[in-house]
Each structure stands twice: as C-alpha cells, then as structure tokens.
XYZ file of N, CA and C in Angstrom:
711
model
N 91.405 98.859 110.715
C 90.511 98.158 109.803
C 91.009 98.324 108.368
N 91.029 97.221 107.617
C 91.301 97.268 106.184
C 90.066 96.729 105.477
N 89.419 97.599 104.710
C 88.234 97.213 103.951
C 88.618 97.029 102.489
N 88.290 95.872 101.928
C 88.579 95.580 100.529
C 87.337 95.886 99.710
N 87.493 96.788 98.749
C 86.331 97.325 98.033
C 86.488 97.170 96.532
N 85.360 97.094 95.856
C 85.369 96.993 94.406
C 85.608 98.336 93.744
N 86.029 98.307 92.484
C 86.214 99.539 91.720
C 87.554 100.185 91.988
N 87.578 101.513 91.830
C 88.816 102.262 92.007
C 88.550 103.599 92.666
N 89.622 104.271 93.050
C 89.508 105.535 93.765
C 89.622 106.727 92.822
N 89.322 106.532 91.548
C 89.566 107.598 90.574
C 88.296 108.315 90.128
N 87.139 107.874 90.593
C 85.913 108.422 90.022
C 84.827 108.635 91.069
N 85.194 109.263 92.194
C 84.189 109.547 93.220
C 83.326 110.720 92.785
N 82.021 110.573 92.941
C 81.091 111.611 92.504
C 80.100 111.908 93.629
N 80.449 112.852 94.514
C 79.592 113.113 95.681
C 78.203 113.618 95.338
N 77.997 114.115 94.106
C 76.671 114.604 93.745
C 75.750 113.487 93.269
N 76.289 112.288 93.037
C 75.469 111.169 92.580
C 74.719 110.540 93.756
N 73.756 109.636 93.439
C 72.986 109.025 94.522
C 73.820 107.956 95.230
N 73.235 107.392 96.308
C 73.997 106.507 97.197
C 74.455 105.225 96.529
N 73.838 104.832 95.410
C 74.182 103.556 94.796
C 75.402 103.660 93.874
N 75.920 104.878 93.684
C 77.092 105.034 92.839
C 78.287 104.312 93.482
N 78.669 103.159 92.912
C 79.786 102.394 93.451
C 79.537 101.820 94.828
N 78.246 101.742 95.240
C 77.903 101.284 96.594
C 78.660 102.059 97.664
N 78.837 103.346 97.389
C 79.556 104.186 98.345
C 78.830 104.258 99.677
N 77.507 104.030 99.683
C 76.757 104.093 100.939
C 77.305 103.093 101.946
N 77.595 101.870 101.460
C 78.131 100.834 102.351
C 79.543 101.176 102.804
N 80.343 101.737 101.913
C 81.705 102.118 102.285
C 81.680 103.210 103.343
N 80.774 104.172 103.181
C 80.657 105.251 104.166
C 80.205 104.724 105.524
N 79.225 103.834 105.522
C 78.742 103.272 106.793
C 79.859 102.505 107.493
N 80.657 101.770 106.737
C 81.726 100.966 107.335
C 82.795 101.861 107.957
N 83.191 102.905 107.228
C 84.200 103.827 107.751
C 83.660 104.572 108.972
N 82.403 105.019 108.897
C 81.803 105.724 110.036
C 81.749 104.819 111.265
N 81.397 103.556 111.065
C 81.330 102.611 112.186
C 82.704 102.363 112.787
N 83.729 102.441 111.962
C 85.089 102.170 112.429
C 85.653 103.326 113.252
N 85.356 104.567 112.861
C 86.063 105.710 113.436
C 85.246 106.553 114.407
N 83.919 106.651 114.203
C 83.098 107.537 115.032
C 82.339 106.759 116.102
N 82.643 107.033 117.373
C 81.859 106.450 118.454
C 80.600 107.274 118.705
N 80.724 108.577 118.522
C 79.625 109.524 118.698
C 80.012 110.790 117.941
N 79.088 111.729 117.760
C 79.464 112.964 117.068
C 80.705 113.618 117.686
N 81.677 113.904 116.821
C 82.945 114.543 117.229
C 83.774 113.686 118.187
N 83.431 112.421 118.330
C 84.127 111.542 119.280
C 84.624 110.286 118.579
N 85.945 110.149 118.408
C 86.471 108.917 117.793
C 86.464 107.769 118.787
N 86.463 106.555 118.260
C 86.588 105.388 119.134
C 87.965 105.394 119.789
N 88.040 105.108 121.085
C 89.339 105.063 121.748
C 90.170 103.888 121.239
N 91.419 104.147 121.017
C 92.397 103.120 120.620
C 92.190 102.570 119.217
N 91.315 103.163 118.411
C 91.238 102.806 116.999
C 92.168 103.741 116.242
N 93.136 103.186 115.536
C 94.138 104.041 114.882
C 93.681 104.535 113.522
N 92.834 103.758 112.823
C 92.398 104.227 111.516
C 91.697 103.151 110.716
N 91.316 103.531 109.511
C 90.645 102.617 108.584
C 91.174 102.883 107.182
N 91.280 101.826 106.385
C 91.762 101.943 105.014
C 90.789 101.276 104.063
N 90.614 101.892 102.901
C 89.854 101.303 101.798
C 90.847 100.929 100.707
N 90.929 99.643 100.392
C 91.801 99.165 99.322
C 90.929 98.682 98.178
N 91.084 99.329 97.024
C 90.208 99.067 95.887
C 90.807 98.043 94.936
N 89.966 97.573 94.018
C 90.403 96.565 93.052
C 91.612 97.027 92.236
N 91.695 98.338 91.964
C 92.821 98.843 91.179
C 94.055 99.100 92.050
N 93.986 98.661 93.331
C 95.060 98.779 94.316
C 95.344 100.229 94.719
N 94.429 101.135 94.414
C 94.516 102.467 95.014
C 94.051 102.349 96.460
N 94.616 103.188 97.295
C 94.448 103.033 98.739
C 94.088 104.367 99.373
N 92.996 104.380 100.109
C 92.624 105.569 100.885
C 92.733 105.213 102.364
N 93.533 106.000 103.069
C 93.751 105.770 104.492
C 93.151 106.926 105.289
N 92.492 106.588 106.382
C 91.831 107.581 107.228
C 92.177 107.334 108.688
N 92.318 108.422 109.439
C 92.562 108.258 110.873
C 91.517 109.022 111.679
N 91.656 108.974 112.999
C 90.604 109.508 113.865
C 90.540 111.025 113.852
N 91.489 111.695 113.200
C 91.380 113.148 113.064
C 90.110 113.545 112.327
N 89.579 112.633 111.519
C 88.346 112.941 110.790
C 87.178 113.199 111.734
N 87.187 112.514 112.880
C 86.098 112.712 113.840
C 86.156 114.097 114.469
N 87.338 114.696 114.435
C 87.464 116.075 114.902
C 87.140 117.060 113.787
N 87.401 116.660 112.560
C 87.137 117.520 111.406
C 85.644 117.596 111.104
N 84.975 116.436 111.112
C 83.541 116.368 110.829
C 82.843 115.735 112.031
N 81.972 116.490 112.670
C 81.266 115.957 113.836
C 80.456 114.729 113.468
N 79.796 114.787 112.301
C 78.965 113.684 111.834
C 79.488 113.243 110.460
N 79.738 111.949 110.275
C 80.317 111.462 109.014
C 79.259 111.287 107.922
N 78.845 112.379 107.334
C 77.849 112.265 106.263
C 78.483 111.676 105.008
N 77.635 111.075 104.171
C 78.117 110.524 102.913
C 78.806 111.587 102.070
N 78.186 112.757 101.996
C 78.744 113.797 101.149
C 80.133 114.221 101.622
N 80.309 114.372 102.929
C 81.630 114.733 103.468
C 82.680 113.679 103.124
N 82.352 112.429 103.390
C 83.321 111.364 103.164
C 83.667 111.213 101.688
N 82.656 111.153 100.841
C 82.924 110.943 99.420
C 83.650 112.148 98.811
N 83.280 113.351 99.250
C 84.003 114.534 98.781
C 85.465 114.471 99.215
N 85.698 114.046 100.451
C 87.067 113.887 100.937
C 87.837 112.863 100.127
N 87.198 111.731 99.838
C 87.861 110.700 99.031
C 88.201 111.221 97.642
N 87.245 111.941 97.043
C 87.499 112.502 95.714
C 88.664 113.488 95.763
N 88.686 114.333 96.798
C 89.733 115.346 96.902
C 91.125 114.711 97.020
N 91.258 113.750 97.930
C 92.600 113.162 98.094
C 92.987 112.309 96.885
N 91.982 111.724 96.199
C 92.280 110.925 95.006
C 92.758 111.800 93.860
N 92.409 113.098 93.898
C 92.838 114.025 92.847
C 93.984 114.916 93.305
N 94.604 114.560 94.432
C 95.817 115.249 94.849
C 95.644 116.346 95.869
N 94.418 116.633 96.303
C 94.209 117.666 97.305
C 94.477 117.105 98.700
N 94.830 117.984 99.629
C 95.126 117.569 100.995
C 93.884 117.691 101.868
N 93.623 116.659 102.647
C 92.529 116.658 103.609
C 93.045 116.084 104.916
N 92.918 116.840 105.988
C 93.419 116.376 107.280
C 92.745 115.074 107.679
N 93.567 114.106 108.077
C 93.037 112.823 108.522
C 92.803 111.828 107.412
N 93.178 112.180 106.174
C 92.874 111.307 105.034
C 93.970 111.441 103.982
N 94.315 110.338 103.333
C 95.306 110.378 102.262
C 94.980 109.312 101.234
N 95.484 109.490 100.034
C 95.300 108.512 98.963
C 96.653 108.177 98.373
N 96.916 106.907 98.231
C 98.141 106.437 97.580
C 97.745 105.507 96.444
N 98.368 105.710 95.317
C 98.119 104.863 94.158
C 99.407 104.129 93.796
N 99.259 102.868 93.478
C 100.407 102.043 93.062
C 101.524 102.037 94.103
N 101.169 101.796 95.373
C 102.211 101.704 96.402
C 103.120 100.509 96.148
N 102.647 99.586 95.312
C 103.445 98.412 94.980
C 104.713 98.777 94.204
N 104.777 99.990 93.666
C 105.978 100.415 92.941
C 107.131 100.740 93.884
N 106.797 100.914 95.164
C 107.832 101.249 96.142
C 108.903 100.158 96.171
N 110.146 100.564 96.028
C 111.250 99.608 96.047
C 111.663 99.108 94.679
N 110.852 99.376 93.651
C 111.226 98.970 92.292
C 112.307 99.912 91.757
N 113.314 99.354 91.112
C 114.427 100.160 90.633
C 114.085 100.940 89.368
N 113.264 100.342 88.498
C 112.961 101.002 87.228
C 111.651 100.450 86.663
N 111.245 100.972 85.512
C 109.994 100.547 84.893
C 110.035 99.088 84.467
N 111.212 98.607 84.138
C 111.330 97.203 83.745
C 110.988 96.279 84.905
N 111.461 96.624 86.087
C 111.148 95.819 87.262
C 109.655 95.917 87.580
N 109.075 97.115 87.438
C 107.642 97.284 87.667
C 106.832 96.403 86.721
N 107.246 96.365 85.448
C 106.523 95.587 84.448
C 106.631 94.092 84.689
N 107.666 93.681 85.422
C 107.868 92.246 85.658
C 106.994 91.702 86.782
N 106.364 92.587 87.539
C 105.564 92.149 88.684
C 104.222 91.594 88.228
N 103.835 90.467 88.805
C 102.511 89.906 88.540
C 101.488 90.634 89.391
N 100.200 90.402 89.114
C 99.150 91.007 89.928
C 99.245 90.533 91.375
N 99.642 89.276 91.563
C 99.803 88.762 92.918
C 100.956 89.460 93.625
N 102.048 89.699 92.891
C 103.180 90.433 93.469
C 102.742 91.822 93.923
N 101.973 92.497 93.074
C 101.511 93.848 93.398
C 100.621 93.837 94.643
N 99.773 92.827 94.723
C 98.869 92.719 95.870
C 99.662 92.486 97.152
N 100.644 91.599 97.093
C 101.454 91.306 98.272
C 102.245 92.534 98.714
N 102.792 93.277 97.763
C 103.542 94.485 98.111
C 102.623 95.546 98.729
N 101.380 95.591 98.253
C 100.429 96.556 98.810
C 100.076 96.205 100.249
N 99.809 94.919 100.509
C 99.531 94.517 101.892
C 100.775 94.694 102.763
N 101.946 94.474 102.188
C 103.181 94.711 102.927
C 103.301 96.162 103.356
N 102.922 97.064 102.463
C 102.924 98.494 102.783
C 101.943 98.790 103.916
N 100.756 98.199 103.837
C 99.741 98.449 104.866
C 100.176 97.951 106.239
N 100.953 96.883 106.259
C 101.338 96.282 107.540
C 102.736 96.685 107.991
N 103.397 97.555 107.227
C 104.699 98.060 107.650
C 104.559 98.819 108.966
N 105.514 98.615 109.855
C 105.545 99.376 111.096
C 104.644 98.850 112.191
N 103.975 97.729 111.957
C 103.136 97.183 113.022
C 104.024 96.624 114.130
N 103.616 96.780 115.381
C 104.430 96.256 116.482
C 104.473 94.733 116.465
N 105.449 94.185 117.168
C 105.616 92.722 117.187
C 104.374 92.022 117.727
N 103.720 92.641 118.695
C 102.539 92.037 119.325
C 101.283 92.422 118.553
N 101.246 92.035 117.274
C 100.121 92.345 116.387
C 99.459 91.054 115.938
N 98.151 91.088 115.781
C 97.410 89.980 115.181
C 96.589 90.528 114.021
N 96.633 89.829 112.898
C 95.795 90.162 111.748
C 94.642 89.170 111.719
N 93.427 89.685 111.670
C 92.242 88.835 111.711
C 91.456 89.010 110.415
N 91.346 87.927 109.647
C 90.505 87.918 108.448
C 89.104 87.504 108.859
N 88.126 88.310 108.474
C 86.751 88.049 108.894
C 85.868 87.681 107.717
N 85.144 86.568 107.861
C 84.133 86.172 106.871
C 83.256 85.104 107.499
N 81.970 85.121 107.136
C 81.040 84.173 107.758
C 81.327 82.721 107.402
N 82.122 82.463 106.348
C 82.412 81.085 105.955
C 83.589 80.472 106.705
N 84.341 81.288 107.462
C 85.374 80.681 108.303
C 84.684 79.820 109.363
N 85.239 78.652 109.669
C 84.532 77.711 110.551
C 84.507 78.097 112.025
N 85.438 78.942 112.447
C 85.557 79.258 113.874
C 85.033 80.655 114.156
N 84.241 80.778 115.212
C 83.700 82.074 115.597
C 84.635 82.774 116.573
N 84.815 84.076 116.374
C 85.602 84.859 117.320
C 84.900 84.814 118.679
N 85.582 84.286 119.713
C 84.891 84.040 120.997
C 84.748 85.300 121.843
N 83.922 86.221 121.372
C 83.730 87.470 122.107
C 82.704 87.331 123.230
N 81.941 86.227 123.219
C 80.933 86.012 124.251
C 81.341 84.823 125.111
N 80.836 84.782 126.330
C 81.184 83.686 127.225
C 82.404 84.026 128.068
N 82.852 83.085 128.893
C 83.965 83.351 129.821
C 85.289 83.511 129.087
N 86.055 84.525 129.493
C 87.383 84.748 128.932
C 88.399 84.940 130.055
N 88.144 84.329 131.182
C 88.957 84.579 132.376
C 90.410 84.163 132.189
N 90.673 83.186 131.319
C 92.049 82.722 131.138
C 92.860 83.650 130.240
N 92.206 84.607 129.614
C 92.907 85.451 128.647
C 92.627 86.934 128.877
N 92.285 87.317 130.103
C 91.870 88.697 130.310
C 93.022 89.686 130.166
N 94.255 89.278 130.419
C 95.400 90.171 130.281
C 96.066 89.908 128.928
N 95.645 90.653 127.932
C 96.171 90.446 126.586
C 97.514 91.150 126.410
N 98.397 90.521 125.652
C 99.690 91.128 125.318
C 99.651 91.808 123.960
N 98.515 91.726 123.280
C 98.416 92.329 121.950
C 98.451 93.855 122.035
N 99.235 94.459 121.150
C 99.297 95.910 121.066
C 98.496 96.448 119.893
N 98.228 95.579 118.920
C 97.457 96.017 117.763
C 96.730 94.830 117.145
N 95.500 95.065 116.725
C 94.727 94.073 115.979
C 94.302 94.719 114.673
N 94.588 94.062 113.559
C 94.209 94.564 112.240
C 93.129 93.643 111.680
N 91.950 94.189 111.445
C 90.866 93.405 110.869
C 90.810 93.649 109.365
N 90.762 92.559 108.613
C 90.681 92.619 107.154
C 89.358 91.997 106.732
N 88.555 92.745 105.985
C 87.244 92.232 105.571
C 86.787 92.914 104.294
N 85.869 92.288 103.615
C 85.309 92.895 102.424
C 84.275 93.947 102.776
N 84.156 94.960 101.901
C 83.112 95.974 102.032
C 82.253 95.886 100.782
N 81.052 95.377 100.923
C 80.115 95.055 99.840
C 80.457 93.714 99.206
N 81.717 93.513 98.860
C 82.119 92.232 98.280
C 82.918 91.415 99.290
N 83.154 90.135 98.953
C 83.941 89.263 99.824
C 85.432 89.429 99.548
N 86.232 89.061 100.534
C 87.668 88.931 100.328
C 87.899 87.763 99.377
N 88.711 87.958 98.355
C 88.982 86.876 97.399
C 90.042 85.929 97.952
N 90.101 84.737 97.367
C 91.134 83.778 97.774
C 92.524 84.334 97.498
N 92.673 85.090 96.421
C 93.959 85.697 96.084
C 94.370 86.705 97.146
N 93.420 87.513 97.588
C 93.708 88.496 98.635
C 94.025 87.808 99.953
N 93.283 86.775 100.281
C 93.549 86.022 101.512
C 94.957 85.447 101.482
N 95.340 84.849 100.348
C 96.676 84.265 100.220
C 97.756 85.333 100.366
N 97.504 86.520 99.798
C 98.484 87.604 99.885
C 98.657 88.067 101.329
N 97.548 88.219 102.048
C 97.620 88.639 103.453
C 98.404 87.610 104.271
N 98.090 86.344 104.084
C 98.757 85.292 104.866
C 100.245 85.215 104.545
N 100.599 85.414 103.272
C 102.014 85.366 102.902
C 102.781 86.532 103.520
N 102.212 87.727 103.453
C 102.866 88.897 104.029
C 103.012 88.742 105.540
N 101.967 88.241 106.191
C 102.039 88.032 107.643
C 103.124 87.022 107.995
N 103.234 85.972 107.201
C 104.271 84.971 107.445
C 105.664 85.585 107.301
N 105.851 86.395 106.256
C 107.156 87.021 106.031
C 107.501 88.008 107.133
N 106.502 88.703 107.661
C 106.737 89.694 108.706
C 106.609 89.106 110.109
N 106.342 87.799 110.185
C 106.172 87.093 111.457
C 105.057 87.720 112.291
N 103.957 88.019 111.607
C 102.753 88.527 112.263
C 101.741 87.388 112.358
N 101.137 87.219 113.506
C 100.118 86.178 113.677
C 98.897 86.540 112.836
N 98.381 85.558 112.088
C 97.186 85.772 111.276
C 96.196 84.645 111.524
N 94.940 85.003 111.705
C 93.884 84.010 111.929
C 92.655 84.414 111.110
N 91.824 83.436 110.811
C 90.558 83.688 110.135
C 89.411 83.234 111.009
N 88.334 84.008 111.043
C 87.213 83.641 111.901
C 85.948 84.328 111.399
N 84.834 83.945 111.999
C 83.561 84.609 111.699
C 83.043 85.296 112.958
N 82.085 86.164 112.766
C 81.366 86.768 113.890
C 79.899 86.378 113.755
N 79.712 85.079 113.501
C 78.388 84.541 113.205
C 78.374 84.030 111.773
N 77.615 82.962 111.515
C 77.628 82.327 110.202
C 76.626 82.939 109.229
N 75.923 83.969 109.642
C 74.989 84.655 108.757
C 75.650 85.905 108.197
N 75.537 86.099 106.876
C 76.107 87.297 106.253
C 75.436 88.551 106.815
N 76.259 89.546 107.172
C 75.748 90.792 107.733
C 76.396 91.976 107.016
N 75.797 93.153 107.172
C 76.439 94.362 106.664
C 77.802 94.528 107.335
N 78.796 94.944 106.554
C 80.130 95.166 107.111
C 80.071 96.159 108.264
N 79.268 97.202 108.119
C 79.183 98.220 109.176
C 78.660 97.631 110.480
N 77.734 96.668 110.382
C 77.198 96.036 111.587
C 78.288 95.218 112.290
N 79.097 94.519 111.499
C 80.217 93.758 112.056
C 81.201 94.699 112.752
N 81.508 95.818 112.113
C 82.456 96.774 112.684
C 81.916 97.360 113.984
N 80.631 97.701 114.014
C 80.026 98.188 115.262
C 80.186 97.155 116.380
N 79.946 95.886 116.050
C 80.056 94.829 117.057
C 81.488 94.702 117.569
N 82.455 94.774 116.664
C 83.859 94.670 117.064
C 84.258 95.839 117.970
N 83.832 97.046 117.618
C 84.179 98.192 118.446
C 83.499 98.131 119.810
N 82.275 97.622 119.851
C 81.593 97.463 121.131
C 82.345 96.459 122.006
N 82.778 95.360 121.405
C 83.571 94.374 122.162
C 84.872 94.994 122.654
N 85.452 95.872 121.832
C 86.712 96.504 122.219
C 86.533 97.418 123.432
N 85.516 98.290 123.386
C 85.317 99.205 124.512
C 84.847 98.457 125.758
N 84.368 97.221 125.569
C 83.979 96.376 126.710
C 85.120 95.495 127.180
N 86.317 95.721 126.624
C 87.531 94.990 127.014
C 87.431 93.494 126.733
N 86.699 93.126 125.678
C 86.552 91.719 125.351
C 87.183 91.344 124.013
N 87.599 92.326 123.232
C 88.079 92.021 121.890
C 89.469 91.388 121.899
N 90.426 92.040 122.536
C 91.782 91.492 122.566
C 91.833 90.111 123.234
N 91.144 89.909 124.382
C 91.122 88.558 124.954
C 90.515 87.522 124.008
N 89.504 87.912 123.244
C 88.894 86.975 122.297
C 89.872 86.595 121.191
N 90.615 87.576 120.681
C 91.622 87.286 119.656
C 92.746 86.435 120.250
N 93.135 86.741 121.491
C 94.129 85.908 122.183
C 93.677 84.454 122.234
N 92.426 84.242 122.607
C 91.891 82.881 122.711
C 91.904 82.192 121.350
N 91.579 82.946 120.301
C 91.582 82.386 118.954
C 92.992 81.990 118.529
N 93.968 82.863 118.806
C 95.366 82.573 118.467
C 95.867 81.372 119.247
N 95.518 81.306 120.534
C 95.941 80.173 121.362
C 95.355 78.872 120.836
N 94.094 78.903 120.428
C 93.462 77.701 119.873
C 94.144 77.287 118.580
N 94.544 78.251 117.768
C 95.253 77.933 116.522
C 96.602 77.305 116.817
N 97.321 77.864 117.810
C 98.647 77.362 118.161
C 98.598 75.933 118.682
N 97.512 75.580 119.370
C 97.405 74.241 119.962
C 96.657 73.248 119.065
N 96.199 73.739 117.913
C 95.473 72.870 116.988
C 94.024 72.671 117.348
N 93.505 73.485 118.274
C 92.100 73.320 118.703
C 91.111 73.935 117.742
N 91.589 74.558 116.644
C 90.688 75.148 115.668
C 90.066 74.093 114.751
N 90.656 72.923 114.701
C 90.158 71.899 113.785
C 88.787 71.409 114.214
C-alpha cells in the first residue's frame, strides 16, 4: 500500500490530540493495512508507505505487528517521529529526498522540477517489483469498479505476484501524482489501472479493510486480473 498524505514527516507530536495533521486517519489506514489481529500481520502483505507532500517517505513492514500487538496511535506516531529524526525502529524507516538518488551534484539536483522529483520518488518506491506486478490507483471518481464481487471463474488462477495500491489518506491523489505513477509504470513496464471500490467516498481505512478481506478470501488478485484484461481489450470504456 502507498498512502499519499498531506504535510511532512518532520513534525510528529505524539502528545498532541488526534487532529494534529489528521494523524488519526493515517494511523487507522496503516493499522488496517498491516494488522489482521493483535500480534498477527495480514498474510502476504509486504508493507505500507506514507508519502508526504514534502516527498518524505515512511515505510513500514509487517514486523511492526510483532513489535506492537495493538497499533495504538501513540505507538505509531512515536515511531514515525523517531525514524523521522534518525532513530532506528524495527519494521519502520524514513527516507527524505529519495529523488536525489542518482544525481551527480547539487547542480543536477537544482535542475529537477517538482514533477521530476515526484517521478523519481515513485520510481524508488516501485524499484525491485517483480515483472508480474499491477499498480492499482484507487478513487471513487474512476468510472470502473474493481470486480471483487460476482463470478470470477475465468480468472481464478492469477499470475500476479504483487499488487501495489496507491490511494490518498485524508486527501485525494492529485492529477500530478497520478501522472507520475502512470509514467513510472510505463517506463518500468508495470501494468497500471485505475478503479473505484464503490462511487461513494469512504474512509481510507475502510477501503483497506475491504481490500485485505478480499485478499484473504482469494478474490483480490482475480479481480485485478479481470480489470487488467478489460483494459487490454478496451472493455473499460
């Protein structure tokens, strides 16, 4: 899961109330992505990332479910603050300005546009993905619904090895971010599709819970397969 969030990773304050930076929603989304039950990570979920407006990046993996039985707000926000200030936390890391990777000098860094930086950041996030990967952009305004319900008999044996979901957390994915994701996927020859999970706006955490439930019910990969097949044949129109 890649969650696009407002603000930056430089000012986490675990002692503040839940409305500080809408951290409550970010915590619920991460908890929904990684914890199936206390001390139990979701099977086959590799991790979740928070990408902020300032392009700072916090990455988390399922080791957190072993570290903290219950993902409380205070634990998560304290962890985010710690890694953002350089401390080590098992299962969590913070990277700032990953877009500088590959730049020869400060002059080259200064020449990059904001769009260039965004594309390089998404490129970093998608580095190392297997060939059989699909990137799914989720938003209620996409015209096609992810077909997780109904018959999927023609697609029950999925060849997908990884599915990356990209969605906003509190805010929507911007057109600039969408364009950057699609460009990076095209360059890396990764299949990318956009869809909704219903046309009504919902909490990001609720969407994530639904996706994980479909996954453990063996319906998620076949649904993405069906969506990709429809895109390939032009049936999405």
